[in-house]
Amino acid sequence: MTDEISAGHRPACPSCGRATAVPASAHYTSEGTVSYARCECGRWLIVLAGRVIGADAA
Ligand SMILES: [Zn+2]
């Protein structure tokens, strides 16, 4: 019930489980907002509409 995306929600990093940092950039697409955030563990996370859809090694 609380899994729905809401303003201010930060998805968890799939690597370390921490909440992601404030996104460094965001793009608005027809599928939702795609943003990129760097986790404290060093990975860049790709977030679409509040869900992590990908991650890059640092
Ligand atoms: Zn992490």
PDB file of C-alpha atoms and ligand atoms in Angstrom:
ATOM      1  CA  MET A   1       0.000   0.000   0.000  1.00  0.00           C
ATOM      2  CA  THR A   2       2.860   2.289   0.724  1.00  0.00           C
ATOM      3  CA  ASP A   3       4.811   1.130  -2.290  1.00  0.00           C
ATOM      4  CA  GLU A   4       3.136   3.600  -4.591  1.00  0.00           C
ATOM      5  CA  ILE A   5       5.283   6.379  -5.840  1.00  0.00           C
ATOM      6  CA  SER A   6       4.846   9.646  -4.092  1.00  0.00           C
ATOM      7  CA  ALA A   7       6.643  12.917  -4.155  1.00  0.00           C
ATOM      8  CA  GLY A   8       9.852  12.776  -2.247  1.00  0.00           C
ATOM      9  CA  HIS A   9      10.111   8.993  -2.289  1.00  0.00           C
ATOM     10  CA  ARG A  10      13.609   7.725  -2.939  1.00  0.00           C
ATOM     11  CA  PRO A  11      13.948   4.214  -4.334  1.00  0.00           C
ATOM     12  CA  ALA A  12      16.447   1.940  -2.676  1.00  0.00           C
ATOM     13  CA  CYS A  13      19.744   1.136  -4.302  1.00  0.00           C
ATOM     14  CA  PRO A  14      19.710  -2.492  -5.571  1.00  0.00           C
ATOM     15  CA  SER A  15      23.335  -2.814  -4.608  1.00  0.00           C
ATOM     16  CA  CYS A  16      23.465  -1.589  -1.033  1.00  0.00           C
ATOM     17  CA  GLY A  17      19.826  -0.969  -0.124  1.00  0.00           C
ATOM     18  CA  ARG A  18      20.269   2.635   0.883  1.00  0.00           C
ATOM     19  CA  ALA A  19      17.835   5.231  -0.274  1.00  0.00           C
ATOM     20  CA  THR A  20      19.217   6.976  -3.301  1.00  0.00           C
ATOM     21  CA  ALA A  21      20.510  10.490  -3.177  1.00  0.00           C
ATOM     22  CA  VAL A  22      18.872  13.480  -4.716  1.00  0.00           C
ATOM     23  CA  PRO A  23      18.858  12.931  -8.479  1.00  0.00           C
ATOM     24  CA  ALA A  24      21.640  14.682 -10.340  1.00  0.00           C
ATOM     25  CA  SER A  25      19.513  15.139 -13.421  1.00  0.00           C
ATOM     26  CA  ALA A  26      16.062  14.318 -14.696  1.00  0.00           C
ATOM     27  CA  HIS A  27      14.358  13.971 -18.043  1.00  0.00           C
ATOM     28  CA  TYR A  28      10.652  13.999 -18.627  1.00  0.00           C
ATOM     29  CA  THR A  29       9.447  11.338 -21.018  1.00  0.00           C
ATOM     30  CA  SER A  30       6.112   9.886 -22.041  1.00  0.00           C
ATOM     31  CA  GLU A  31       6.778   6.996 -19.684  1.00  0.00           C
ATOM     32  CA  GLY A  32       7.507   9.179 -16.709  1.00  0.00           C
ATOM     33  CA  THR A  33      10.418  10.986 -15.229  1.00  0.00           C
ATOM     34  CA  VAL A  34      13.780   9.386 -15.818  1.00  0.00           C
ATOM     35  CA  SER A  35      16.378  10.527 -13.364  1.00  0.00           C
ATOM     36  CA  TYR A  36      19.931   9.681 -12.493  1.00  0.00           C
ATOM     37  CA  ALA A  37      21.182   9.593  -8.957  1.00  0.00           C
ATOM     38  CA  ARG A  38      24.477   8.612  -7.485  1.00  0.00           C
ATOM     39  CA  CYS A  39      24.281   6.339  -4.490  1.00  0.00           C
ATOM     40  CA  GLU A  40      26.614   6.637  -1.557  1.00  0.00           C
ATOM     41  CA  CYS A  41      28.075   3.276  -2.572  1.00  0.00           C
ATOM     42  CA  GLY A  42      29.245   4.854  -5.802  1.00  0.00           C
ATOM     43  CA  ARG A  43      26.758   3.440  -8.270  1.00  0.00           C
ATOM     44  CA  TRP A  44      24.768   5.553 -10.649  1.00  0.00           C
ATOM     45  CA  LEU A  45      21.140   4.553 -10.562  1.00  0.00           C
ATOM     46  CA  ILE A  46      18.684   5.077 -13.361  1.00  0.00           C
ATOM     47  CA  VAL A  47      15.245   5.742 -11.961  1.00  0.00           C
ATOM     48  CA  LEU A  48      12.057   5.740 -13.993  1.00  0.00           C
ATOM     49  CA  ALA A  49       8.916   6.974 -12.325  1.00  0.00           C
ATOM     50  CA  GLY A  50      10.361   6.273  -8.904  1.00  0.00           C
ATOM     51  CA  ARG A  51      11.652   2.787  -9.669  1.00  0.00           C
ATOM     52  CA  VAL A  52      15.258   1.795 -10.204  1.00  0.00           C
ATOM     53  CA  ILE A  53      15.486   0.357 -13.709  1.00  0.00           C
ATOM     54  CA  GLY A  54      19.229   0.205 -14.013  1.00  0.00           C
ATOM     55  CA  ALA A  55      22.529   0.823 -12.320  1.00  0.00           C
ATOM     56  CA  ASP A  56      26.028   1.427 -13.496  1.00  0.00           C
ATOM     57  CA  ALA A  57      29.201   0.590 -11.682  1.00  0.00           C
ATOM     58  CA  ALA A  58      31.070   3.698 -10.671  1.00  0.00           C
TER      59      ALA A  58
HETATM   60 ZN    ZN B   1      24.118   1.905  -3.203  1.00  0.00          ZN
END
